[in-house]
Short mmCIF file of C-alpha atoms in Angstrom, two decimals:
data_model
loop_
_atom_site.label_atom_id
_atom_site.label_comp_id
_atom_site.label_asym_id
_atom_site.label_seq_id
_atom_site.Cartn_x
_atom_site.Cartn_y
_atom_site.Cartn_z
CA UNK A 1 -13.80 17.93 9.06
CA UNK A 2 -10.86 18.68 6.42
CA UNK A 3 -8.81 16.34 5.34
CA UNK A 4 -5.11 16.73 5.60
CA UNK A 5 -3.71 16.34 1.87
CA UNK A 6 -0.12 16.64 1.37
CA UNK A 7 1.82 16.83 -1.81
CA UNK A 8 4.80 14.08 -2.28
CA UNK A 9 7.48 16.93 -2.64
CA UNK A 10 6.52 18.46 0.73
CA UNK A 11 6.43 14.31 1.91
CA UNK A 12 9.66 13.83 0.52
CA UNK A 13 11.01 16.90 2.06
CA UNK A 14 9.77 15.96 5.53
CA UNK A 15 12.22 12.52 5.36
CA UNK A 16 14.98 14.68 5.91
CA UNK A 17 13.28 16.49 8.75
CA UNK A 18 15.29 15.41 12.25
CA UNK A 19 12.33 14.13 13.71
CA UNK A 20 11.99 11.42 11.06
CA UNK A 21 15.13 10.12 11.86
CA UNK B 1 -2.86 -7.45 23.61
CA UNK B 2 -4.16 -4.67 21.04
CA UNK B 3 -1.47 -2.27 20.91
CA UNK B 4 -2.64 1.38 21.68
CA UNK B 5 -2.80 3.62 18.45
CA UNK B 6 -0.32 5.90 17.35
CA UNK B 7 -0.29 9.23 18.20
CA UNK B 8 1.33 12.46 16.16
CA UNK B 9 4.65 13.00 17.68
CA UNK B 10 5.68 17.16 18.83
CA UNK B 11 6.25 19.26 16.36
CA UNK B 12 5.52 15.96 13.60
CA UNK B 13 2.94 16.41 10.63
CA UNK B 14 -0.47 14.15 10.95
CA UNK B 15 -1.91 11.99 8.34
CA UNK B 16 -5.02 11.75 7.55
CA UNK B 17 -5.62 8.16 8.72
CA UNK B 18 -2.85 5.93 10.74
CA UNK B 19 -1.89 3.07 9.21
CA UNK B 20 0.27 -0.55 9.76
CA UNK B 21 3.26 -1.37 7.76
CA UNK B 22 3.26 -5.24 7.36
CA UNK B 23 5.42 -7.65 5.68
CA UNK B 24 5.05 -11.04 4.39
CA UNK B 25 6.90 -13.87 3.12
CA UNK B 26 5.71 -17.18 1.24
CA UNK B 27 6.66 -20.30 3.15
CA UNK B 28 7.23 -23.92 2.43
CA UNK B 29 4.63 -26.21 2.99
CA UNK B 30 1.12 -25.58 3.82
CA UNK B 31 -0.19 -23.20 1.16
CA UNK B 32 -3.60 -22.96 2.79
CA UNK B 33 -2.71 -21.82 6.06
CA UNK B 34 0.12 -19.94 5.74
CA UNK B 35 -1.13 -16.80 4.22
CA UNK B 36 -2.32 -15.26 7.35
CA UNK B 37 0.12 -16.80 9.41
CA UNK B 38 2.89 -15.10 7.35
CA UNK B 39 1.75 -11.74 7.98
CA UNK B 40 3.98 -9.54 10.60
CA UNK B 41 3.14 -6.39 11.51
CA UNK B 42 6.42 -4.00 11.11
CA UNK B 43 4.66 -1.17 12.42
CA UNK B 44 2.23 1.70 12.92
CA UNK B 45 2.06 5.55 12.50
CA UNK B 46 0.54 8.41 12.72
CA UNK B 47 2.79 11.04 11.27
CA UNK B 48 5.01 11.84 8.35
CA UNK B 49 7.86 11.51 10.04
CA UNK B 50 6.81 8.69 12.33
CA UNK B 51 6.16 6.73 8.68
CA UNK B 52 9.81 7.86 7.40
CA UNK B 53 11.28 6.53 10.19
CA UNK B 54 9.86 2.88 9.42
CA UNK B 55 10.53 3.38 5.98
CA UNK B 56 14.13 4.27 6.31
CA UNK B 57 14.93 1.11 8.28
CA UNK B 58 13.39 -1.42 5.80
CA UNK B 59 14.76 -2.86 2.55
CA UNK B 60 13.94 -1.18 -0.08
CA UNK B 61 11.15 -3.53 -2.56
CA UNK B 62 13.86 -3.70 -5.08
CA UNK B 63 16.10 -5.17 -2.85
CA UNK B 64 13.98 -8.17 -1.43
CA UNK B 65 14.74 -11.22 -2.82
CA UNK B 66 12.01 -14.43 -3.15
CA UNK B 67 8.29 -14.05 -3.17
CA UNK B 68 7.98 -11.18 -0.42
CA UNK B 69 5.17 -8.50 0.02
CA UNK B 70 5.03 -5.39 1.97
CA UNK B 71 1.85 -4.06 2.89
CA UNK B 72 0.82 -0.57 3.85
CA UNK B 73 -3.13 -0.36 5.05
CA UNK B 74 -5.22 1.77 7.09
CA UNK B 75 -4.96 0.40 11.00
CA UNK B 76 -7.84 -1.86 11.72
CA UNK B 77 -7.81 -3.41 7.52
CA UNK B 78 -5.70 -6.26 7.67
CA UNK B 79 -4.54 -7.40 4.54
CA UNK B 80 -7.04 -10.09 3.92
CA UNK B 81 -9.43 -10.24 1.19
CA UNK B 82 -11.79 -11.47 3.95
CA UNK B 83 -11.32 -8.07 6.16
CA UNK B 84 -14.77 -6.66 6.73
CA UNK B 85 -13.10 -3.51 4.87
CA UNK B 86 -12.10 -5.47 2.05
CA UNK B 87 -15.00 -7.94 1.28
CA UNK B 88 -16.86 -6.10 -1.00
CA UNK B 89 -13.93 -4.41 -2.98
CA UNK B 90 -10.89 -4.99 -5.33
CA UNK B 91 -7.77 -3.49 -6.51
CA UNK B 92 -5.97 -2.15 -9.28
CA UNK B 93 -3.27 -4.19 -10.66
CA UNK B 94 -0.14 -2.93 -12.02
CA UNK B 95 2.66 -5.70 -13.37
CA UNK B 96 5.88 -3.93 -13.07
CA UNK B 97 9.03 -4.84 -15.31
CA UNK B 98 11.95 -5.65 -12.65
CA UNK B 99 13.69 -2.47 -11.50
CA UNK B 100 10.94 -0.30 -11.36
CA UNK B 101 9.40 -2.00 -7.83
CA UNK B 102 11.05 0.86 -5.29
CA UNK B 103 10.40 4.11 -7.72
CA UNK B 104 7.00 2.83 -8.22
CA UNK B 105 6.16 2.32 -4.56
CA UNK B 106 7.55 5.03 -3.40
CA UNK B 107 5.58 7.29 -5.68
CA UNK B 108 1.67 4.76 -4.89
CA UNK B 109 2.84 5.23 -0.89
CA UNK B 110 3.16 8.71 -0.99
CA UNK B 111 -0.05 9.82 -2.90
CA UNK B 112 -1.84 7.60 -0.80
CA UNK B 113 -0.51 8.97 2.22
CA UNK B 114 -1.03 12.52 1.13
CA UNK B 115 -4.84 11.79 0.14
CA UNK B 116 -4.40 12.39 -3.41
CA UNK B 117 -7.09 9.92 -4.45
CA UNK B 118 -9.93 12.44 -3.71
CA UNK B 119 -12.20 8.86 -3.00
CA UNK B 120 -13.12 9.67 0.45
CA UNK B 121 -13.03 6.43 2.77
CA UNK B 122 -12.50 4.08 -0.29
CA UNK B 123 -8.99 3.74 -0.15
CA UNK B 124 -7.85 0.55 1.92
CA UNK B 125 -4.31 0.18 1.60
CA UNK B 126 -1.37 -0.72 -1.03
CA UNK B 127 0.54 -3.97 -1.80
CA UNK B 128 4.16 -4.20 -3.17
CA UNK B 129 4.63 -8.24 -4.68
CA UNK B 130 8.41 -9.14 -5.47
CA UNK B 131 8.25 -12.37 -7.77
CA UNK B 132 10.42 -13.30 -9.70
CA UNK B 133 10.06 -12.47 -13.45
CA UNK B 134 7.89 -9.20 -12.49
CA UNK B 135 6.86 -7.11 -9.55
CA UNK B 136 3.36 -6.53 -9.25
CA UNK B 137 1.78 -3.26 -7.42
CA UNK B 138 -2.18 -3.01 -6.47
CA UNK B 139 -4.45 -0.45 -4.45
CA UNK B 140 -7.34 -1.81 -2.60
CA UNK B 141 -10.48 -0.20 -2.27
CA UNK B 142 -13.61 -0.98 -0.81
CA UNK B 143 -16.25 -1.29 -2.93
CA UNK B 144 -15.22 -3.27 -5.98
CA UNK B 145 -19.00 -2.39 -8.11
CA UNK B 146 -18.39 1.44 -7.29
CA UNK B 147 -17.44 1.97 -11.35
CA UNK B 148 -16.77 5.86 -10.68
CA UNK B 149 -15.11 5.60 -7.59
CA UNK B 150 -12.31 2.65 -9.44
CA UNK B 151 -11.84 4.87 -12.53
CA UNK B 152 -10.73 7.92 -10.75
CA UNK B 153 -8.31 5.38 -8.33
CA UNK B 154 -7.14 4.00 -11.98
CA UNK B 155 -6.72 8.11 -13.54
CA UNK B 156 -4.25 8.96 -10.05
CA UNK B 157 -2.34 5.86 -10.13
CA UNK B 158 -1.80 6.68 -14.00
CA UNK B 159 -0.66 10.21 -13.24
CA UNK B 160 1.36 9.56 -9.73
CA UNK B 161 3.20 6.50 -11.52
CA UNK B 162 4.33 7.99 -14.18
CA UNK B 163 4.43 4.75 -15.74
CA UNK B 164 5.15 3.66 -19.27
CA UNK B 165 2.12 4.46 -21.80
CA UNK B 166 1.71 0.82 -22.33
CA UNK B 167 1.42 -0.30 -19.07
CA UNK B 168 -1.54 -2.75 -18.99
CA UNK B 169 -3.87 -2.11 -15.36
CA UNK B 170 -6.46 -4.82 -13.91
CA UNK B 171 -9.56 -4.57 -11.52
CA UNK B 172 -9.86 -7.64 -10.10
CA UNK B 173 -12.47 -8.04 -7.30
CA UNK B 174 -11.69 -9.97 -4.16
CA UNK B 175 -14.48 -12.16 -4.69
CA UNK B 176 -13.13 -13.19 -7.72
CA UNK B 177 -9.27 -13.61 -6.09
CA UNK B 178 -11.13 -15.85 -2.75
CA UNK B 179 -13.21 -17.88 -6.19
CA UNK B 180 -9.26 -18.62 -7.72
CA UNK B 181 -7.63 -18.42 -4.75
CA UNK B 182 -4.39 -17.52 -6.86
CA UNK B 183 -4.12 -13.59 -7.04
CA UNK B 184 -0.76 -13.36 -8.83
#
């Protein structure tokens, strides 16, 4: 299968997201 | 009891692999033992946003204080040199000047998180030393003779880091750190 690649801006951008609080 | 593994959250992003969170912290007395026994699992996750909310309720590396590790590695890989993921492989060691420990993390955590290695399965998990003249930072993979495989780890962790041009880096295998039995 794929593998899931993220960049660290989008992973930064995500710890702001409600869910990761 | 094994705990049952993480699962991807609504609406959360999934990572490639799940991984633990653990911590450690060197204790008085008993050297031999008390590696293992030091170990604690903070945590597993799935998810992006399952992993931020770990990270935000930890102390940041650059505010521990004594000789205190955290570890981040694939669930199953314990931390041990002696894991049957680790046995055969190494790590890349980077000896950070104090103040850099939480920037630097950050930035190894992330690209290993978001699969920028491009190493398929090697990747094992990252360590985060606080000591107390330096910090040191290593990446374990699994398969210490893989010469290919260890150069392009040591080409990401160059660009992701962003670290000073003179910033020495060491492969050491695990064989060699169970022969010395005194890693840092």
């Amino acid at each position: 299968g794929s593998r899931i690649f993220y960049e660290r801006n989008f992973l930064m951008q995500c710890r702001n997201s409600p869910l990761a609080k | 009891p094994p705990r049952p593994p993480p699962k991807p959250g609504p609406g959360e992003h999934p990572l490639q692999y799940n991984y633990g969170f653990w911590y450690s912290r060197k204790s008085q007395g008993n050297k031999s033992a008390s590696y293992d026994a030091n170990l604690k699992l903070i945590g597993t996750f799935a998810s992006v946003e399952q992993f931020w909310r770990h990270y935000c309720h930890i102390a940041r590396p650059s505010d521990l204080n004594g000789h205190t590790d955290y570890h981040l590695f694939k669930e199953g890989i314990r931390p041990m040199w002696e894991d049957s993921a680790n046995k055969n492989g190494g790590k890349w060691i980077i000896r950070l000047k104090k103040g850099l420990a939480s920037r630097c993390w950050e930035n190894l955590i992330m690209a290993m998180l978001g699969e920028q290695f491009m190493v398929g399965e090697e990747i094992c998990g990252a360590v985060i030393s606080i000591r107390y003249a330096e910090d040191i930072l290593s990446l374990w993979n699994r398969t210490a003779n893989d010469g290919v495989t260890t150069a392009r780890i040591r080409d990401t962790l160059k660009r992701v880091l962003n670290l000073p041009p003179n910033t020495v880096m060491e492969y050491k295998t695990h064989v060699d750190s169970i022969k010395d039995n005194s890693s840092f």
